[in-house]
Amino acid sequence: MNLYSYFRSSASYRVRIALNLKNLPYQIIPVHLVKSEQLTEDYSTKNPSKLVPSLELDNGKIITQSMAILDYLENEYPATPLLPNNHYDRAIVLSMCNIIACDTHPINNLRVLKYLTGELKVSDEQKQDWYAHWILVNFTALEELLKVHSGQYSFGDEITWADICLIPQVYNANRFKVDLTNFPNILKVVENCQKIEAFIIASPEKQVDFE
């Protein structure tokens, strides 16, 4: 499989972790978002949203959107499950995922930040305030769920999609220097995940396009 990825993209980071956890071979094809490589005609035919990631399967078919890719991998390669079987437990994990993938990431990603500073002319300080605000609001909600449901990881002692979504978002929060000291359960989960090889080799610093 080919994964069209940008080293700093948290959505791409999610998919890299999942592929590693499921021990699936894949090749990274870098798409440099800052250089607007996602806007080229060639890439746009692969992903009409002009975003990363895109996963190209062995048969040439392409899946876009990180959560759709995770769903495909979960169903196609069930030997290493990353979602609970119990319907309630699964719903809780998906709630955690959605706090990040729906409530946080879409309004803090690169194209939104570029729009804020470009079209809306906000200052770098205002952009930083915007980013930190949504991290703090949504991490506060997530922290409450982790108080109830976390063990070593976000949901008990088994790695799930919740961890796959959380680690990249924390990475970006740290990059933007957001103070996370009020989220001890989040930090506990991050510390435990960062000891696992699948997470380590998925990190931005380990990517072929890292700058």
Short mmCIF file of N, CA and C in Angstrom, two decimals, residues 49-183:
data_model
loop_
_atom_site.label_atom_id
_atom_site.label_comp_id
_atom_site.label_asym_id
_atom_site.label_seq_id
_atom_site.Cartn_x
_atom_site.Cartn_y
_atom_site.Cartn_z
N SER A 49 -10.51 16.31 -2.06
CA SER A 49 -10.47 17.27 -0.96
C SER A 49 -9.13 18.01 -0.89
N LYS A 50 -8.14 17.48 -1.61
CA LYS A 50 -6.80 18.09 -1.64
C LYS A 50 -6.20 18.16 -0.23
N LEU A 51 -6.32 17.03 0.44
CA LEU A 51 -5.79 16.90 1.79
C LEU A 51 -5.02 15.59 1.89
N VAL A 52 -4.30 15.41 2.98
CA VAL A 52 -3.71 14.12 3.31
C VAL A 52 -4.35 13.65 4.61
N PRO A 53 -4.38 12.32 4.80
CA PRO A 53 -3.76 11.27 4.01
C PRO A 53 -4.67 10.73 2.91
N SER A 54 -4.06 9.99 2.01
CA SER A 54 -4.76 9.12 1.07
C SER A 54 -4.05 7.78 1.10
N LEU A 55 -4.82 6.71 1.15
CA LEU A 55 -4.24 5.37 1.17
C LEU A 55 -4.57 4.68 -0.15
N GLU A 56 -3.52 4.37 -0.90
CA GLU A 56 -3.67 3.66 -2.17
C GLU A 56 -3.45 2.17 -1.93
N LEU A 57 -4.47 1.39 -2.20
CA LEU A 57 -4.42 -0.04 -1.94
C LEU A 57 -3.63 -0.77 -3.03
N ASP A 58 -3.37 -2.03 -2.79
CA ASP A 58 -2.61 -2.83 -3.76
C ASP A 58 -3.29 -2.90 -5.11
N ASN A 59 -4.62 -2.80 -5.11
CA ASN A 59 -5.37 -2.88 -6.37
C ASN A 59 -5.54 -1.53 -7.05
N GLY A 60 -4.90 -0.49 -6.49
CA GLY A 60 -4.96 0.84 -7.09
C GLY A 60 -6.10 1.71 -6.60
N LYS A 61 -7.03 1.12 -5.86
CA LYS A 61 -8.12 1.91 -5.30
C LYS A 61 -7.59 2.81 -4.18
N ILE A 62 -8.24 3.97 -4.00
CA ILE A 62 -7.75 4.96 -3.05
C ILE A 62 -8.85 5.28 -2.03
N ILE A 63 -8.45 5.35 -0.77
CA ILE A 63 -9.34 5.77 0.31
C ILE A 63 -8.80 7.06 0.88
N THR A 64 -9.67 8.04 1.08
CA THR A 64 -9.27 9.31 1.69
C THR A 64 -9.98 9.45 3.05
N GLN A 65 -9.55 10.44 3.81
CA GLN A 65 -10.05 10.73 5.15
C GLN A 65 -9.53 9.69 6.15
N SER A 66 -8.82 10.17 7.15
CA SER A 66 -8.11 9.27 8.07
C SER A 66 -9.05 8.32 8.80
N MET A 67 -10.21 8.79 9.23
CA MET A 67 -11.10 7.91 9.98
C MET A 67 -11.71 6.83 9.09
N ALA A 68 -11.96 7.17 7.83
CA ALA A 68 -12.43 6.16 6.87
C ALA A 68 -11.35 5.12 6.62
N ILE A 69 -10.10 5.57 6.56
CA ILE A 69 -8.98 4.64 6.38
C ILE A 69 -8.86 3.72 7.60
N LEU A 70 -8.98 4.29 8.80
CA LEU A 70 -8.93 3.47 10.01
C LEU A 70 -10.04 2.43 10.00
N ASP A 71 -11.23 2.81 9.56
CA ASP A 71 -12.35 1.89 9.51
C ASP A 71 -12.07 0.76 8.52
N TYR A 72 -11.53 1.10 7.38
CA TYR A 72 -11.17 0.08 6.38
C TYR A 72 -10.15 -0.90 6.96
N LEU A 73 -9.11 -0.37 7.57
CA LEU A 73 -8.06 -1.23 8.12
C LEU A 73 -8.61 -2.13 9.23
N GLU A 74 -9.52 -1.58 10.04
CA GLU A 74 -10.09 -2.37 11.13
C GLU A 74 -10.89 -3.55 10.60
N ASN A 75 -11.63 -3.32 9.53
CA ASN A 75 -12.46 -4.38 8.98
C ASN A 75 -11.68 -5.35 8.09
N GLU A 76 -10.71 -4.84 7.37
CA GLU A 76 -9.95 -5.66 6.43
C GLU A 76 -8.87 -6.48 7.14
N TYR A 77 -8.37 -5.96 8.25
CA TYR A 77 -7.27 -6.62 8.97
C TYR A 77 -7.64 -6.73 10.46
N PRO A 78 -8.58 -7.60 10.80
CA PRO A 78 -9.12 -7.65 12.17
C PRO A 78 -8.23 -8.40 13.17
N ALA A 79 -7.14 -8.97 12.71
CA ALA A 79 -6.32 -9.78 13.62
C ALA A 79 -5.77 -8.97 14.78
N THR A 80 -5.51 -7.69 14.55
CA THR A 80 -5.07 -6.80 15.63
C THR A 80 -6.16 -5.75 15.81
N PRO A 81 -7.15 -6.04 16.66
CA PRO A 81 -8.28 -5.10 16.80
C PRO A 81 -7.88 -3.83 17.54
N LEU A 82 -8.42 -2.72 17.06
CA LEU A 82 -8.16 -1.42 17.68
C LEU A 82 -9.44 -0.74 18.15
N LEU A 83 -10.53 -1.50 18.16
CA LEU A 83 -11.80 -1.06 18.72
C LEU A 83 -12.36 -2.18 19.59
N PRO A 84 -13.04 -1.82 20.69
CA PRO A 84 -13.66 -2.86 21.53
C PRO A 84 -14.81 -3.55 20.79
N ASN A 85 -15.08 -4.79 21.17
CA ASN A 85 -16.21 -5.52 20.61
C ASN A 85 -17.54 -5.08 21.22
N ASN A 86 -17.54 -4.79 22.50
CA ASN A 86 -18.75 -4.35 23.18
C ASN A 86 -19.25 -3.03 22.59
N HIS A 87 -20.53 -2.96 22.27
CA HIS A 87 -21.06 -1.80 21.57
C HIS A 87 -20.96 -0.52 22.39
N TYR A 88 -21.20 -0.61 23.69
CA TYR A 88 -21.08 0.58 24.53
C TYR A 88 -19.64 1.05 24.60
N ASP A 89 -18.73 0.11 24.84
CA ASP A 89 -17.32 0.47 24.92
C ASP A 89 -16.84 1.10 23.61
N ARG A 90 -17.28 0.52 22.51
CA ARG A 90 -16.91 1.05 21.20
C ARG A 90 -17.41 2.48 21.03
N ALA A 91 -18.63 2.73 21.49
CA ALA A 91 -19.19 4.09 21.40
C ALA A 91 -18.39 5.09 22.23
N ILE A 92 -17.93 4.67 23.40
CA ILE A 92 -17.12 5.57 24.22
C ILE A 92 -15.80 5.90 23.52
N VAL A 93 -15.16 4.89 22.94
CA VAL A 93 -13.92 5.13 22.21
C VAL A 93 -14.16 6.09 21.05
N LEU A 94 -15.25 5.89 20.32
CA LEU A 94 -15.55 6.77 19.20
C LEU A 94 -15.87 8.18 19.67
N SER A 95 -16.47 8.31 20.84
CA SER A 95 -16.70 9.64 21.41
C SER A 95 -15.38 10.36 21.64
N MET A 96 -14.42 9.63 22.19
CA MET A 96 -13.09 10.21 22.40
C MET A 96 -12.46 10.63 21.07
N CYS A 97 -12.58 9.74 20.09
CA CYS A 97 -12.02 10.05 18.77
C CYS A 97 -12.64 11.30 18.18
N ASN A 98 -13.97 11.42 18.31
CA ASN A 98 -14.66 12.55 17.70
C ASN A 98 -14.33 13.88 18.37
N ILE A 99 -14.02 13.85 19.65
CA ILE A 99 -13.59 15.09 20.31
C ILE A 99 -12.36 15.65 19.61
N ILE A 100 -11.50 14.76 19.14
CA ILE A 100 -10.28 15.18 18.45
C ILE A 100 -10.53 15.36 16.96
N ALA A 101 -11.05 14.31 16.32
CA ALA A 101 -11.15 14.30 14.85
C ALA A 101 -12.25 15.21 14.32
N CYS A 102 -13.26 15.50 15.13
CA CYS A 102 -14.37 16.35 14.68
C CYS A 102 -14.36 17.73 15.34
N ASP A 103 -14.09 17.78 16.64
CA ASP A 103 -14.20 19.04 17.38
C ASP A 103 -12.92 19.86 17.41
N THR A 104 -11.77 19.21 17.29
CA THR A 104 -10.50 19.90 17.48
C THR A 104 -9.71 20.07 16.19
N HIS A 105 -9.35 18.97 15.57
CA HIS A 105 -8.46 19.00 14.41
C HIS A 105 -8.99 19.85 13.25
N PRO A 106 -10.26 19.75 12.87
CA PRO A 106 -10.70 20.48 11.67
C PRO A 106 -10.58 21.99 11.77
N ILE A 107 -10.68 22.53 12.97
CA ILE A 107 -10.61 23.99 13.10
C ILE A 107 -9.21 24.48 13.48
N ASN A 108 -8.29 23.53 13.63
CA ASN A 108 -6.91 23.91 13.98
C ASN A 108 -5.89 23.41 12.97
N ASN A 109 -6.36 22.92 11.82
CA ASN A 109 -5.39 22.37 10.88
C ASN A 109 -4.77 23.48 10.01
N LEU A 110 -3.85 23.08 9.16
CA LEU A 110 -3.02 24.05 8.44
C LEU A 110 -3.84 25.00 7.60
N ARG A 111 -4.80 24.50 6.84
CA ARG A 111 -5.52 25.38 5.93
C ARG A 111 -6.38 26.40 6.67
N VAL A 112 -6.89 26.03 7.84
CA VAL A 112 -7.65 26.98 8.65
C VAL A 112 -6.71 28.06 9.22
N LEU A 113 -5.56 27.64 9.73
CA LEU A 113 -4.61 28.61 10.28
C LEU A 113 -4.10 29.56 9.20
N LYS A 114 -3.88 29.03 7.99
CA LYS A 114 -3.45 29.88 6.88
C LYS A 114 -4.54 30.87 6.49
N TYR A 115 -5.79 30.44 6.57
CA TYR A 115 -6.90 31.33 6.26
C TYR A 115 -7.01 32.45 7.30
N LEU A 116 -6.78 32.09 8.55
CA LEU A 116 -6.84 33.10 9.62
C LEU A 116 -5.80 34.19 9.41
N THR A 117 -4.57 33.78 9.12
CA THR A 117 -3.50 34.77 8.98
C THR A 117 -3.50 35.42 7.61
N GLY A 118 -4.03 34.73 6.60
CA GLY A 118 -4.04 35.27 5.24
C GLY A 118 -5.26 36.11 4.96
N GLU A 119 -6.39 35.46 4.75
CA GLU A 119 -7.62 36.17 4.38
C GLU A 119 -8.15 37.06 5.50
N LEU A 120 -8.09 36.59 6.73
CA LEU A 120 -8.66 37.36 7.84
C LEU A 120 -7.65 38.26 8.53
N LYS A 121 -6.38 38.14 8.16
CA LYS A 121 -5.34 39.05 8.64
C LYS A 121 -5.17 39.05 10.16
N VAL A 122 -5.40 37.92 10.80
CA VAL A 122 -5.15 37.90 12.24
C VAL A 122 -3.65 37.81 12.49
N SER A 123 -3.23 38.27 13.63
CA SER A 123 -1.80 38.26 13.97
C SER A 123 -1.38 36.86 14.37
N ASP A 124 -0.06 36.64 14.41
CA ASP A 124 0.45 35.35 14.87
C ASP A 124 0.04 35.08 16.30
N GLU A 125 -0.01 36.13 17.12
CA GLU A 125 -0.44 35.96 18.51
C GLU A 125 -1.91 35.53 18.59
N GLN A 126 -2.74 36.14 17.76
CA GLN A 126 -4.15 35.76 17.73
C GLN A 126 -4.34 34.33 17.21
N LYS A 127 -3.53 33.96 16.23
CA LYS A 127 -3.58 32.59 15.73
C LYS A 127 -3.22 31.60 16.83
N GLN A 128 -2.19 31.94 17.59
CA GLN A 128 -1.78 31.09 18.71
C GLN A 128 -2.91 30.97 19.74
N ASP A 129 -3.56 32.09 20.03
CA ASP A 129 -4.67 32.09 20.99
C ASP A 129 -5.82 31.21 20.50
N TRP A 130 -6.11 31.31 19.20
CA TRP A 130 -7.16 30.48 18.59
C TRP A 130 -6.82 29.01 18.78
N TYR A 131 -5.61 28.64 18.42
CA TYR A 131 -5.20 27.24 18.50
C TYR A 131 -5.30 26.73 19.94
N ALA A 132 -4.74 27.48 20.87
CA ALA A 132 -4.73 27.04 22.27
C ALA A 132 -6.14 26.96 22.83
N HIS A 133 -7.01 27.89 22.44
CA HIS A 133 -8.38 27.89 22.97
C HIS A 133 -9.08 26.57 22.67
N TRP A 134 -9.02 26.12 21.42
CA TRP A 134 -9.76 24.92 21.05
C TRP A 134 -9.11 23.65 21.60
N ILE A 135 -7.80 23.66 21.75
CA ILE A 135 -7.15 22.54 22.42
C ILE A 135 -7.62 22.44 23.86
N LEU A 136 -7.61 23.55 24.56
CA LEU A 136 -7.97 23.54 25.99
C LEU A 136 -9.44 23.19 26.20
N VAL A 137 -10.32 23.74 25.37
CA VAL A 137 -11.75 23.43 25.50
C VAL A 137 -12.00 21.94 25.30
N ASN A 138 -11.43 21.39 24.24
CA ASN A 138 -11.74 20.00 23.90
C ASN A 138 -10.94 18.99 24.72
N PHE A 139 -9.74 19.35 25.11
CA PHE A 139 -8.98 18.46 25.98
C PHE A 139 -9.61 18.40 27.38
N THR A 140 -10.26 19.47 27.79
CA THR A 140 -10.97 19.45 29.07
C THR A 140 -12.07 18.40 29.04
N ALA A 141 -12.81 18.34 27.94
CA ALA A 141 -13.85 17.32 27.80
C ALA A 141 -13.25 15.92 27.74
N LEU A 142 -12.19 15.77 26.97
CA LEU A 142 -11.56 14.46 26.85
C LEU A 142 -10.99 13.99 28.19
N GLU A 143 -10.40 14.89 28.93
CA GLU A 143 -9.83 14.54 30.23
C GLU A 143 -10.89 13.94 31.15
N GLU A 144 -12.11 14.48 31.10
CA GLU A 144 -13.20 13.95 31.92
C GLU A 144 -13.54 12.52 31.55
N LEU A 145 -13.54 12.22 30.25
CA LEU A 145 -13.79 10.85 29.82
C LEU A 145 -12.66 9.92 30.26
N LEU A 146 -11.44 10.41 30.18
CA LEU A 146 -10.30 9.58 30.57
C LEU A 146 -10.31 9.30 32.08
N LYS A 147 -10.80 10.24 32.87
CA LYS A 147 -10.90 10.01 34.31
C LYS A 147 -11.72 8.76 34.60
N VAL A 148 -12.73 8.54 33.80
CA VAL A 148 -13.65 7.41 34.02
C VAL A 148 -13.16 6.13 33.34
N HIS A 149 -12.62 6.27 32.14
CA HIS A 149 -12.42 5.10 31.29
C HIS A 149 -10.97 4.70 31.05
N SER A 150 -10.01 5.55 31.36
CA SER A 150 -8.63 5.23 30.99
C SER A 150 -7.99 4.25 31.97
N GLY A 151 -7.00 3.52 31.46
CA GLY A 151 -6.12 2.70 32.26
C GLY A 151 -4.72 3.11 31.87
N GLN A 152 -3.96 2.17 31.30
CA GLN A 152 -2.68 2.56 30.71
C GLN A 152 -2.89 3.46 29.50
N TYR A 153 -4.01 3.21 28.82
CA TYR A 153 -4.29 3.94 27.58
C TYR A 153 -5.64 4.65 27.71
N SER A 154 -6.11 5.23 26.66
CA SER A 154 -7.32 6.07 26.74
C SER A 154 -8.53 5.28 27.21
N PHE A 155 -8.64 4.04 26.74
CA PHE A 155 -9.75 3.19 27.18
C PHE A 155 -9.17 1.91 27.76
N GLY A 156 -9.08 1.89 29.06
CA GLY A 156 -8.54 0.71 29.73
C GLY A 156 -7.08 0.46 29.40
N ASP A 157 -6.73 -0.80 29.27
CA ASP A 157 -5.33 -1.19 29.07
C ASP A 157 -5.06 -1.73 27.67
N GLU A 158 -5.97 -1.47 26.75
CA GLU A 158 -5.79 -1.87 25.36
C GLU A 158 -5.72 -0.63 24.47
N ILE A 159 -4.81 -0.65 23.51
CA ILE A 159 -4.69 0.48 22.58
C ILE A 159 -5.90 0.49 21.65
N THR A 160 -6.45 1.68 21.45
CA THR A 160 -7.61 1.85 20.58
C THR A 160 -7.41 3.05 19.66
N TRP A 161 -8.41 3.28 18.83
CA TRP A 161 -8.41 4.46 17.97
C TRP A 161 -8.25 5.74 18.79
N ALA A 162 -8.75 5.74 20.02
CA ALA A 162 -8.65 6.95 20.84
C ALA A 162 -7.19 7.36 21.03
N ASP A 163 -6.33 6.39 21.25
CA ASP A 163 -4.89 6.68 21.40
C ASP A 163 -4.30 7.13 20.07
N ILE A 164 -4.75 6.48 19.00
CA ILE A 164 -4.26 6.83 17.66
C ILE A 164 -4.60 8.26 17.30
N CYS A 165 -5.76 8.74 17.75
CA CYS A 165 -6.14 10.13 17.50
C CYS A 165 -5.45 11.09 18.47
N LEU A 166 -5.29 10.66 19.71
CA LEU A 166 -4.78 11.55 20.75
C LEU A 166 -3.31 11.92 20.54
N ILE A 167 -2.47 10.96 20.26
CA ILE A 167 -1.03 11.21 20.21
C ILE A 167 -0.66 12.30 19.20
N PRO A 168 -1.17 12.24 17.96
CA PRO A 168 -0.84 13.33 17.02
C PRO A 168 -1.35 14.69 17.46
N GLN A 169 -2.53 14.72 18.10
CA GLN A 169 -3.06 16.01 18.53
C GLN A 169 -2.23 16.61 19.65
N VAL A 170 -1.75 15.77 20.55
CA VAL A 170 -0.86 16.26 21.62
C VAL A 170 0.46 16.72 21.03
N TYR A 171 0.96 15.99 20.04
CA TYR A 171 2.20 16.42 19.37
C TYR A 171 2.06 17.85 18.85
N ASN A 172 0.94 18.12 18.18
CA ASN A 172 0.74 19.46 17.63
C ASN A 172 0.50 20.49 18.72
N ALA A 173 -0.19 20.10 19.78
CA ALA A 173 -0.38 21.02 20.90
C ALA A 173 0.96 21.43 21.50
N ASN A 174 1.86 20.47 21.63
CA ASN A 174 3.20 20.78 22.14
C ASN A 174 3.96 21.67 21.17
N ARG A 175 3.77 21.42 19.88
CA ARG A 175 4.46 22.25 18.88
C ARG A 175 4.00 23.71 18.96
N PHE A 176 2.74 23.90 19.32
CA PHE A 176 2.22 25.25 19.47
C PHE A 176 2.35 25.76 20.91
N LYS A 177 3.08 25.00 21.73
CA LYS A 177 3.41 25.41 23.10
C LYS A 177 2.16 25.65 23.96
N VAL A 178 1.18 24.77 23.81
CA VAL A 178 -0.01 24.81 24.66
C VAL A 178 0.30 24.10 25.97
N ASP A 179 0.01 24.74 27.09
CA ASP A 179 0.28 24.17 28.41
C ASP A 179 -0.73 23.07 28.71
N LEU A 180 -0.25 21.84 28.85
CA LEU A 180 -1.12 20.69 29.08
C LEU A 180 -1.02 20.15 30.50
N THR A 181 -0.46 20.92 31.41
CA THR A 181 -0.24 20.41 32.76
C THR A 181 -1.53 20.10 33.51
N ASN A 182 -2.64 20.68 33.10
CA ASN A 182 -3.91 20.42 33.77
C ASN A 182 -4.62 19.16 33.27
N PHE A 183 -3.92 18.37 32.45
CA PHE A 183 -4.54 17.17 31.87
C PHE A 183 -3.70 15.94 32.20
#
